[in-house]
Coordinates of N, CA, C and O in Angstrom, one line a residue:
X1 N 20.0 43.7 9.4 CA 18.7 43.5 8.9 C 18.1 42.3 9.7 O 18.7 41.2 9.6
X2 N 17.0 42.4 10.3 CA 16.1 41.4 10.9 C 15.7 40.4 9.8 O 15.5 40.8 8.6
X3 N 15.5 38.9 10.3 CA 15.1 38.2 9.5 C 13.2 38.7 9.6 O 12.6 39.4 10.4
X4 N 12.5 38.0 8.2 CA 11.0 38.4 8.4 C 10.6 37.1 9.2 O 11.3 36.0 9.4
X5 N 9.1 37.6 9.6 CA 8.4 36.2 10.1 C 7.6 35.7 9.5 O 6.6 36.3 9.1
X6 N 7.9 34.2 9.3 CA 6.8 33.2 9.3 C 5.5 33.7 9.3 O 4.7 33.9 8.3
X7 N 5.4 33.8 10.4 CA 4.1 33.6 11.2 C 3.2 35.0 10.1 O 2.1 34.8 9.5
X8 N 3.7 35.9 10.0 CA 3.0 37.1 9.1 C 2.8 36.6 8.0 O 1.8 37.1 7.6
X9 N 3.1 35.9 7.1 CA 3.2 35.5 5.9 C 1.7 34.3 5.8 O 1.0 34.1 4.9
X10 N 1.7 33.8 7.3 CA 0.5 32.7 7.4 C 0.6 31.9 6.9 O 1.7 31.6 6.4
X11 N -0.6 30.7 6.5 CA -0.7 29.8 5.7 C 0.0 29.6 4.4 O 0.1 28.6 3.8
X12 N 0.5 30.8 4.0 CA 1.2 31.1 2.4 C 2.6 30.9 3.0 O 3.2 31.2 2.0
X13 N 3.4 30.7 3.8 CA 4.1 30.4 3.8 C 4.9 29.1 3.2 O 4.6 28.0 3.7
X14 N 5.9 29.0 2.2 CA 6.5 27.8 1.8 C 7.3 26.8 2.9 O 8.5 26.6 2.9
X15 N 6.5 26.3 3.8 CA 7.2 25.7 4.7 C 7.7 24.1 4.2 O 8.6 23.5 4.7
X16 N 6.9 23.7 3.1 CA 7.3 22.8 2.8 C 7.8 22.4 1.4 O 8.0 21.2 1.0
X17 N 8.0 23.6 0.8 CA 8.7 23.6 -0.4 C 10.0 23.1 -0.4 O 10.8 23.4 0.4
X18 N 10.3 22.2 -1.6 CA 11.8 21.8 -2.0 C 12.9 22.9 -1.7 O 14.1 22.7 -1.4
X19 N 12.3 24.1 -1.8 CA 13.2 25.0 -2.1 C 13.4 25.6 -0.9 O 14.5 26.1 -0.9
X20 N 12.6 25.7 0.5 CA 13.2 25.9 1.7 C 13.9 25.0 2.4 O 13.7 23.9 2.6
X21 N 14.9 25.9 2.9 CA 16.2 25.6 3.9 C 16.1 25.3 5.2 O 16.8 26.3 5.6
X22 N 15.8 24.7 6.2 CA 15.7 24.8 7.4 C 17.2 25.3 8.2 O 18.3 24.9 7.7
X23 N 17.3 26.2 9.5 CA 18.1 26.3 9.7 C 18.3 26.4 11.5 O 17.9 27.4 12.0
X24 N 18.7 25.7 12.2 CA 18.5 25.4 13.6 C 19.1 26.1 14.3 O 20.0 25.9 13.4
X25 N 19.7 26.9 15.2 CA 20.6 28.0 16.1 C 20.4 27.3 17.4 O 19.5 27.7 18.2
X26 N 21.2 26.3 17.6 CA 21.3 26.1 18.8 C 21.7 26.9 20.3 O 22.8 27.1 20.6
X27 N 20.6 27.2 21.1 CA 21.4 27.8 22.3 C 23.2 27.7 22.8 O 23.9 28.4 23.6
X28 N 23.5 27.0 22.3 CA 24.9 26.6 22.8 C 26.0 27.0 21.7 O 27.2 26.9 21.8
X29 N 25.0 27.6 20.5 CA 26.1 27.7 19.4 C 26.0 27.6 18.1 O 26.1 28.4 17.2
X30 N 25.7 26.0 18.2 CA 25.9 25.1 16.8 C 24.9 25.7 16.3 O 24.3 26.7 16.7
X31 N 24.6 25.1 15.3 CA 24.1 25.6 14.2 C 23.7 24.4 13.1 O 24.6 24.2 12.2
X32 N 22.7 23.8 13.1 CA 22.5 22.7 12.3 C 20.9 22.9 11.3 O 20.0 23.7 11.5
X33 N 21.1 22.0 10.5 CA 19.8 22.2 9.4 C 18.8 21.0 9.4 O 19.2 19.9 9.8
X34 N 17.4 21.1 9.1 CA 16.6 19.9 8.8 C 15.3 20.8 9.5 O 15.1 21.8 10.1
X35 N 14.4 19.7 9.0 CA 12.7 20.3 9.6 C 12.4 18.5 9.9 O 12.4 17.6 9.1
X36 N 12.3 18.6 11.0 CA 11.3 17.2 11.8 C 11.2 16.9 12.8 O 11.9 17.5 13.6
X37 N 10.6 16.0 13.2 CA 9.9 16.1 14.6 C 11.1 16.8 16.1 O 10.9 17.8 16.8
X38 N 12.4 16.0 16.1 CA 13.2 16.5 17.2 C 13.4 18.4 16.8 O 13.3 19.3 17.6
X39 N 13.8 18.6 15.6 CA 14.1 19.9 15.7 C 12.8 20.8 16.2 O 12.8 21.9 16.7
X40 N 12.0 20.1 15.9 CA 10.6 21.4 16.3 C 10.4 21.0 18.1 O 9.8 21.7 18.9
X41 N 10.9 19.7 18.2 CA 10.6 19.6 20.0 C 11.7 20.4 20.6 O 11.5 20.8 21.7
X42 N 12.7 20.7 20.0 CA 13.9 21.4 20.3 C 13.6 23.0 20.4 O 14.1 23.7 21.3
X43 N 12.6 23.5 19.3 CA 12.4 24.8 19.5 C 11.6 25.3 20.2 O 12.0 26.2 20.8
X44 N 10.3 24.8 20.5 CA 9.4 24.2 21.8 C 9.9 24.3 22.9 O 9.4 25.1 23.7
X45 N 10.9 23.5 23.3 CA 11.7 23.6 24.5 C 12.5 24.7 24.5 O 13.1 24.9 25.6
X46 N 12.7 25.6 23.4 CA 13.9 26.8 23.6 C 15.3 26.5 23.9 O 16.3 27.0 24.4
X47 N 15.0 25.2 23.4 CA 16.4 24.9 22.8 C 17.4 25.3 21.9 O 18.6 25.2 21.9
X48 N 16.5 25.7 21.0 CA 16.5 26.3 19.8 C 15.8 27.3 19.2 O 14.7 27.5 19.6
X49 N 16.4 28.2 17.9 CA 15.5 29.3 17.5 C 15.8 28.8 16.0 O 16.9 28.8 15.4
X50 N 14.8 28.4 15.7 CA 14.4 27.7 13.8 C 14.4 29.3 12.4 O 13.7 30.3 12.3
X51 N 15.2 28.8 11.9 CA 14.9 29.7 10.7 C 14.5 29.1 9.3 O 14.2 27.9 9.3
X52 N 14.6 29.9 8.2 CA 14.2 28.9 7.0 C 14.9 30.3 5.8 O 14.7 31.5 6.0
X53 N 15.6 29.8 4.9 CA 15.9 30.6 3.7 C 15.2 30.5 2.5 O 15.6 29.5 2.0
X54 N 14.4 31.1 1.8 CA 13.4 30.8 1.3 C 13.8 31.5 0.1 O 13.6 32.7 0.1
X55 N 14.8 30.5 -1.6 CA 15.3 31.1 -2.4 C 14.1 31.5 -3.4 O 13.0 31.0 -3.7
X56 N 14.8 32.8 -3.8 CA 13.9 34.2 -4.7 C 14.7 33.6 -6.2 O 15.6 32.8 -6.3
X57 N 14.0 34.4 -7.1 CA 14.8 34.3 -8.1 C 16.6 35.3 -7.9 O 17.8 34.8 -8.2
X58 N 16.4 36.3 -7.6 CA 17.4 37.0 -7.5 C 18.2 37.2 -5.7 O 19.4 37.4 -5.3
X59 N 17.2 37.0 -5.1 CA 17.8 37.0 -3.8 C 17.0 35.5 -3.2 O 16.2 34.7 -3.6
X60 N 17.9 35.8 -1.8 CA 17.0 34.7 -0.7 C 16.7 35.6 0.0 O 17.2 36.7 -0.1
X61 N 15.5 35.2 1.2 CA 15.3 36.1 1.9 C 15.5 34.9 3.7 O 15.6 33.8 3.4
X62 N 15.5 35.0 4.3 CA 15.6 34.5 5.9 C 14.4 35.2 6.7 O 14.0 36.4 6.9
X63 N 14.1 34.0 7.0 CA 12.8 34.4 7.7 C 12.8 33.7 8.7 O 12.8 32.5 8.4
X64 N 12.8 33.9 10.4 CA 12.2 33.2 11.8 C 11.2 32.8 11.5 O 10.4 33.4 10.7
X65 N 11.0 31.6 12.3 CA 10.3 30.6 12.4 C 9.6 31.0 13.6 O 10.2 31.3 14.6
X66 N 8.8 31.1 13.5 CA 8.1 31.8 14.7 C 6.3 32.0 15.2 O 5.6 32.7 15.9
X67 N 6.3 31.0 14.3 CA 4.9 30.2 14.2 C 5.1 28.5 14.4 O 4.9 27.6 13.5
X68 N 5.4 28.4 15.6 CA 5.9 26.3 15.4 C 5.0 25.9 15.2 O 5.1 24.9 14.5
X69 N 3.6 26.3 15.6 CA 2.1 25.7 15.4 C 1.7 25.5 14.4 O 0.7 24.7 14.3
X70 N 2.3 26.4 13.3 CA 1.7 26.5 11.8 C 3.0 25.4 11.1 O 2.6 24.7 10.2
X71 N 4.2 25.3 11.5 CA 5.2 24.8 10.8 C 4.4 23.2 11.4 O 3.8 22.6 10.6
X72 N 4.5 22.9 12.5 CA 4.1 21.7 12.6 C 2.9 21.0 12.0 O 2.8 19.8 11.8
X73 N 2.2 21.7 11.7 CA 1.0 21.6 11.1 C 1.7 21.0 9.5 O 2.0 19.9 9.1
X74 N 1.7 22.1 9.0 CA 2.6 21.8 7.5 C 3.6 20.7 7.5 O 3.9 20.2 6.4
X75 N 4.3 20.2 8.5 CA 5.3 19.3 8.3 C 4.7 18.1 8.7 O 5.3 17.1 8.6
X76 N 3.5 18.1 9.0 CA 3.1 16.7 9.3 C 2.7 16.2 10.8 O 1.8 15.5 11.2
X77 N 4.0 16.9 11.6 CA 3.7 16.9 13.0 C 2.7 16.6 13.9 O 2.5 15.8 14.9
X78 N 2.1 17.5 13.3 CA 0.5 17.7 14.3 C -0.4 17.8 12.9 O -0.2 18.4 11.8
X79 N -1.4 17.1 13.2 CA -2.7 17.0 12.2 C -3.8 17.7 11.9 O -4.7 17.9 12.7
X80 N -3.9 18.2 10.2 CA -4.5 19.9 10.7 C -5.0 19.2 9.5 O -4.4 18.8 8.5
X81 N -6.7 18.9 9.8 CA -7.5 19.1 8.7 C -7.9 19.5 7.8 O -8.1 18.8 6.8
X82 N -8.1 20.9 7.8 CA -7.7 22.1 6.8 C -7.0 21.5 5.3 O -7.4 21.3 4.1
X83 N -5.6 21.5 6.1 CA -4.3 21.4 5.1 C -4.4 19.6 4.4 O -3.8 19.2 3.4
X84 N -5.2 19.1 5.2 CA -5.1 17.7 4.4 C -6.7 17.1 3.8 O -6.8 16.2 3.0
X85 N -7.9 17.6 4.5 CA -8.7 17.6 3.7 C -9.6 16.0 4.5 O -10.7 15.5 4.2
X86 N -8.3 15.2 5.7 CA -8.7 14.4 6.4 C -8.7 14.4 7.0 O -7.8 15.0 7.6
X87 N -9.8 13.6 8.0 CA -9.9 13.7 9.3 C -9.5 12.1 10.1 O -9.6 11.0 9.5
X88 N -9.1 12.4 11.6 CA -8.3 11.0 11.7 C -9.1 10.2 12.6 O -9.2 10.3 13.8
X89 N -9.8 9.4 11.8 CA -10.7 8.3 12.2 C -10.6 7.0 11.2 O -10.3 7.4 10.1
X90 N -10.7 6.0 11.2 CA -11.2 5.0 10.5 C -12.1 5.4 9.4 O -13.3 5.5 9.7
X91 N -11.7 5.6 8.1 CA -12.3 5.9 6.8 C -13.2 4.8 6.1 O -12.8 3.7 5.7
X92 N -14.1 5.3 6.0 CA -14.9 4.3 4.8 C -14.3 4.3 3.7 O -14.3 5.5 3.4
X93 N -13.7 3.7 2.9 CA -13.1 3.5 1.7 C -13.7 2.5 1.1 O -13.7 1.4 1.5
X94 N -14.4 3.0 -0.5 CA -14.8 2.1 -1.0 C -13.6 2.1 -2.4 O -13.4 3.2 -2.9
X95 N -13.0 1.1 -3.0 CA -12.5 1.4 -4.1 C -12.2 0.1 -5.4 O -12.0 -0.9 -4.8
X96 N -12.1 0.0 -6.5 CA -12.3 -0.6 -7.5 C -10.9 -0.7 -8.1 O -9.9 0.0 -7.8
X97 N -11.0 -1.6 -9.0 CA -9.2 -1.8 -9.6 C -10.1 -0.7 -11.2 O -11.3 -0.8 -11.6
X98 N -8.9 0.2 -11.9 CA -9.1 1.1 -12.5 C -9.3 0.0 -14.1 O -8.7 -1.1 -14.1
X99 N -9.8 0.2 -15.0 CA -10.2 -0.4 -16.1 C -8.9 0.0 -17.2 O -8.5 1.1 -17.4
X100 N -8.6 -1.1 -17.6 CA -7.4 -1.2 -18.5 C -6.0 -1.2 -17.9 O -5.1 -0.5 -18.3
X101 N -5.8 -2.3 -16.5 CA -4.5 -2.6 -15.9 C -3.6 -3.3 -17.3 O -4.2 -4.2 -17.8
X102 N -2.3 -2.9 -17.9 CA -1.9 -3.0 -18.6 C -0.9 -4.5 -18.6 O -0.7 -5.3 -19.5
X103 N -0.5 -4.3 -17.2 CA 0.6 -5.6 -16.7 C 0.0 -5.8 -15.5 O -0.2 -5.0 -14.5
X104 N -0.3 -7.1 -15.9 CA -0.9 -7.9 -14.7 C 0.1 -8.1 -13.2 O -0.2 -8.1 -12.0
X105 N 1.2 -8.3 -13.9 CA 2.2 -8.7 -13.3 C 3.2 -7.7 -12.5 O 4.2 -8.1 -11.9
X106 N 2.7 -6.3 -12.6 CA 3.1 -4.8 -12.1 C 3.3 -5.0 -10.8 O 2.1 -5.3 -10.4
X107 N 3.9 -4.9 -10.0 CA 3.7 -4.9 -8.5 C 3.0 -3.6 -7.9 O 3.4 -3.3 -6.8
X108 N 2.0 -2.7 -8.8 CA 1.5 -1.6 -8.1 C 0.4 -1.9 -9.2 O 0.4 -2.9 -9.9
X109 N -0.5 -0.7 -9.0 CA -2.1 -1.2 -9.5 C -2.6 -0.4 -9.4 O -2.7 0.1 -8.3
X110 N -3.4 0.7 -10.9 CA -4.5 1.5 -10.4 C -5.5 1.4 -10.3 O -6.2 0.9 -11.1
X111 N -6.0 2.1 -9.2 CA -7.4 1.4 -8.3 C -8.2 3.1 -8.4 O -7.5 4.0 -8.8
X112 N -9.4 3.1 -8.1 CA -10.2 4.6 -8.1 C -11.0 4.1 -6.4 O -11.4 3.0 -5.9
X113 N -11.0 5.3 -5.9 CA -10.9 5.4 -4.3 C -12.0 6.4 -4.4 O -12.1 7.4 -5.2
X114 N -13.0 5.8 -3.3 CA -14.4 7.1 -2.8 C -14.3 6.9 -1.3 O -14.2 5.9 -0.6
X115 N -14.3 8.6 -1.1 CA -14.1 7.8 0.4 C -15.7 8.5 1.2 O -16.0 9.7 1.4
X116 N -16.3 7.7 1.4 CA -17.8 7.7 1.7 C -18.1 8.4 3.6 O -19.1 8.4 4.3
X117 N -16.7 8.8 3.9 CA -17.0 9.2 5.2 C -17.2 10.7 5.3 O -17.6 11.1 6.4
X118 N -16.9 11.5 4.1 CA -17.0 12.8 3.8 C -15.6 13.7 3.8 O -15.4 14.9 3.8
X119 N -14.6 12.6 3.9 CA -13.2 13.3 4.0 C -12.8 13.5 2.0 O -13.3 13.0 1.0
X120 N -11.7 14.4 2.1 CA -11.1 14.9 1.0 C -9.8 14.8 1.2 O -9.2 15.5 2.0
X121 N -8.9 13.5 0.0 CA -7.8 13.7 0.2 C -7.2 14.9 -0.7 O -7.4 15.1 -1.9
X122 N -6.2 15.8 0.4 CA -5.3 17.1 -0.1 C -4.4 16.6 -0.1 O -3.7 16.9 -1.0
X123 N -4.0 16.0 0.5 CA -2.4 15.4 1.1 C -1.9 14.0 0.9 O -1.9 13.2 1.9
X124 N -1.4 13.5 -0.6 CA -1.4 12.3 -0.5 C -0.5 11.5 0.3 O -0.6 10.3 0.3
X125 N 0.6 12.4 1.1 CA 1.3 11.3 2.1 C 0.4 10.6 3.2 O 0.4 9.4 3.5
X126 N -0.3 11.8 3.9 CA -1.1 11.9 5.2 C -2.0 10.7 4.8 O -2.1 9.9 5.7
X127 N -2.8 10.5 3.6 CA -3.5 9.4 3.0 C -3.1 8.4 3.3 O -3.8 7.8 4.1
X128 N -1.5 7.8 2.5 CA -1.1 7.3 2.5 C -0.6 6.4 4.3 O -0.7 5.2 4.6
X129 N -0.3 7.0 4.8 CA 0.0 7.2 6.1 C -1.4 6.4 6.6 O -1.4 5.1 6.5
X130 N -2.4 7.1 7.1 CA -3.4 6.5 6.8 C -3.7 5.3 6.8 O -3.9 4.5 7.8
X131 N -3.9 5.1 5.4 CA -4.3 3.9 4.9 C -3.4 3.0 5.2 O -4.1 2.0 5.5
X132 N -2.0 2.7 5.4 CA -1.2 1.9 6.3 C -1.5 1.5 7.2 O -1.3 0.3 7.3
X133 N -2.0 2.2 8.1 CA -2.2 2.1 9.4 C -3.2 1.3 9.5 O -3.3 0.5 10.4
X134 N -4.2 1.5 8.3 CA -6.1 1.3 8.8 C -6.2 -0.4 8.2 O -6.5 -1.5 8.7
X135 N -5.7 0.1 7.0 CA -5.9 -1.2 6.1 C -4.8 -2.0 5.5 O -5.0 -3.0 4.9
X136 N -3.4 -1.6 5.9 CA -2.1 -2.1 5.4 C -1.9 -1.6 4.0 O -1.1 -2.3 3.5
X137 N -2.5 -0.4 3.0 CA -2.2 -0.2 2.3 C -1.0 0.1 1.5 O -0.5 1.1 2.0
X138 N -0.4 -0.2 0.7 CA 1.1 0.5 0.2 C 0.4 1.9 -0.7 O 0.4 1.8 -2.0
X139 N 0.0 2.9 -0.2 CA 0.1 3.5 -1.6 C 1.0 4.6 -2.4 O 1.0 5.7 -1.8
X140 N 1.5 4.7 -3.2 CA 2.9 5.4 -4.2 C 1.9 6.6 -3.6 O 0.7 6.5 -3.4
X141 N 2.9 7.7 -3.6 CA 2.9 9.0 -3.3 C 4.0 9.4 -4.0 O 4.1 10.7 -3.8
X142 N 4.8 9.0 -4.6 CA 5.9 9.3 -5.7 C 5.5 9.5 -7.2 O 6.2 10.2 -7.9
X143 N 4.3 8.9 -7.6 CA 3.7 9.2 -8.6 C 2.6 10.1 -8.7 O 2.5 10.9 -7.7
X144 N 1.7 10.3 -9.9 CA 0.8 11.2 -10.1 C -0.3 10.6 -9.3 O -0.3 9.3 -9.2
X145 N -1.3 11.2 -8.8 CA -2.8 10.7 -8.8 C -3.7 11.7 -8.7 O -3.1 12.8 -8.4
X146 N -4.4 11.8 -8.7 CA -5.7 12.4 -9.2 C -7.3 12.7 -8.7 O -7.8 11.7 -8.2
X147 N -8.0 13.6 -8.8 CA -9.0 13.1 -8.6 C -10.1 13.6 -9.9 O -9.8 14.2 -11.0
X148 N -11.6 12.9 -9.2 CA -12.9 13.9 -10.9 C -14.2 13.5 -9.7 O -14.5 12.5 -9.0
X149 N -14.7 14.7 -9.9 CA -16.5 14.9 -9.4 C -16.8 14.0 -10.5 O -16.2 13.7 -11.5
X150 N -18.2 13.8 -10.0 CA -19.1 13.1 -10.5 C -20.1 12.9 -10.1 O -20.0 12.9 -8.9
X151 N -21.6 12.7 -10.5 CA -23.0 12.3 -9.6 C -22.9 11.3 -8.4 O -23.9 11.2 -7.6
X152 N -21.9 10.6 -8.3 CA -21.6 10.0 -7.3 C -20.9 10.5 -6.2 O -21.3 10.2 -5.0
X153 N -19.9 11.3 -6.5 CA -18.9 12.2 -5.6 C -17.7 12.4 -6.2 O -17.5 12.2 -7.4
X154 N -16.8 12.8 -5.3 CA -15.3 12.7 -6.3 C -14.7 11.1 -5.9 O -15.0 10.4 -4.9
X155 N -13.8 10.9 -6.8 CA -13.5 10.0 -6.9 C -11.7 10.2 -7.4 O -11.4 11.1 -8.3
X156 N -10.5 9.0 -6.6 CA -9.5 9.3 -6.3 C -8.6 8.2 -7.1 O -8.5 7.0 -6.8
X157 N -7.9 9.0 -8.7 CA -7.1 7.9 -8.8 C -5.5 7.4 -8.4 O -4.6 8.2 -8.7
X158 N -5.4 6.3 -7.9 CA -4.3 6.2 -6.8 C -3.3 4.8 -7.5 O -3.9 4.0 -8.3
X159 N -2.3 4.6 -7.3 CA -1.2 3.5 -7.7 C -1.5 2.8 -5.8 O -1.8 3.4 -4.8
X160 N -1.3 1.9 -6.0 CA -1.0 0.9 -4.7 C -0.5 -0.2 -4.8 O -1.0 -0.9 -5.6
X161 N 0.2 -0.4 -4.2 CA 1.0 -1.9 -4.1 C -0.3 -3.1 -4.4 O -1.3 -3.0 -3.7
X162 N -0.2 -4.0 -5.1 CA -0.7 -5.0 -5.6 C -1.3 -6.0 -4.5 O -2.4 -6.6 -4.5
X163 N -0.2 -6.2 -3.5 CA -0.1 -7.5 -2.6 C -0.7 -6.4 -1.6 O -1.7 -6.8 -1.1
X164 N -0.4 -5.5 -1.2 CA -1.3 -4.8 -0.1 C -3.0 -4.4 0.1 O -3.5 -4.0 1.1
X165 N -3.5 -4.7 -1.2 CA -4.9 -4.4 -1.1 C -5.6 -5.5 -0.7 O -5.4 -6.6 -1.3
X166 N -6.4 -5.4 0.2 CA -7.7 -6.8 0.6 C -9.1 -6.0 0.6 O -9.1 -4.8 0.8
X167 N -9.8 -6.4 0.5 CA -11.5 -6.2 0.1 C -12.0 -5.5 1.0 O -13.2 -5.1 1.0

């Protein structure tokens, strides 16, 4: 039986679900696991041929990888607006410390974030990521956050490191 493809399954594909397996087939043999940047430069180069096991309730099913463009996309790789709702420029970020900080003394803080350049965060790592870069932010992506419309716009609520925020 042929593995199925990726690539048919499209955007619905769980490329980045907990529950997919990556699985690498080295031209030479070996046989190793993981999704990130060297393994997808490896399949690129035809180095390699990438699979993924994608557990069912009752079965798994194996499926070729066979869209690297869409897998890179989803893994972070390559930057796909779409899927994250941002675009990669220097962000207007306007944002406020959230009303009722409980412990002053918390080393994280919730703050409410508008981002006035017309981007939408989907993807709080890529955010995250981001905002590191632009502004030195720390922000938790381990935790919940949130967003809510309003006559204003939507608005984003976020944990961030304490000592990382400046005006």
């Amino acid at each position: 039986m042929e593995p199925r493809s990726a690539a048919a399954a499209g955007r619905d594909f769980p490329y980045t679900s907990r529950t997919t397996c990556y699985i690498e087939l080295h031209t030479d043999g070996r046989v190793t696991h993981g999704a990130d940047r060297t393994t997808y430069e490896r399949a690129v180069a035809g180095e390699s041929k990438l699979y993924a096991v994608w557990p069912g309730q009752w079965s798994s099913h194996l499926f070729v990888i066979d869209d690297l463009n869409e897998y890179a996309k989803a893994h972070g790789i390559k930057h796909d607006v779409q899927r994250t709702g941002l675009a990669e420029h220097a962000h207007q970020v306007r944002w406020t410390e959230s009303g009722g900080e409980r412990n002053p003394r918390s080393p994280y803080i919730s703050i409410e974030v508008s981002l006035e350049c017309g981007c939408e965060i989907q993807d709080i790592d890529v955010f995250a990521t981001q905002m590191r870069d632009q502004k030195g932010w720390a922000v938790a992506t381990s935790v919940g956050w949130g967003s809510s419309s309003g006559p204003g716009g939507v608005t984003y609520s976020l944990r961030v490191r304490r000592k990382s925020l400046t005006a």
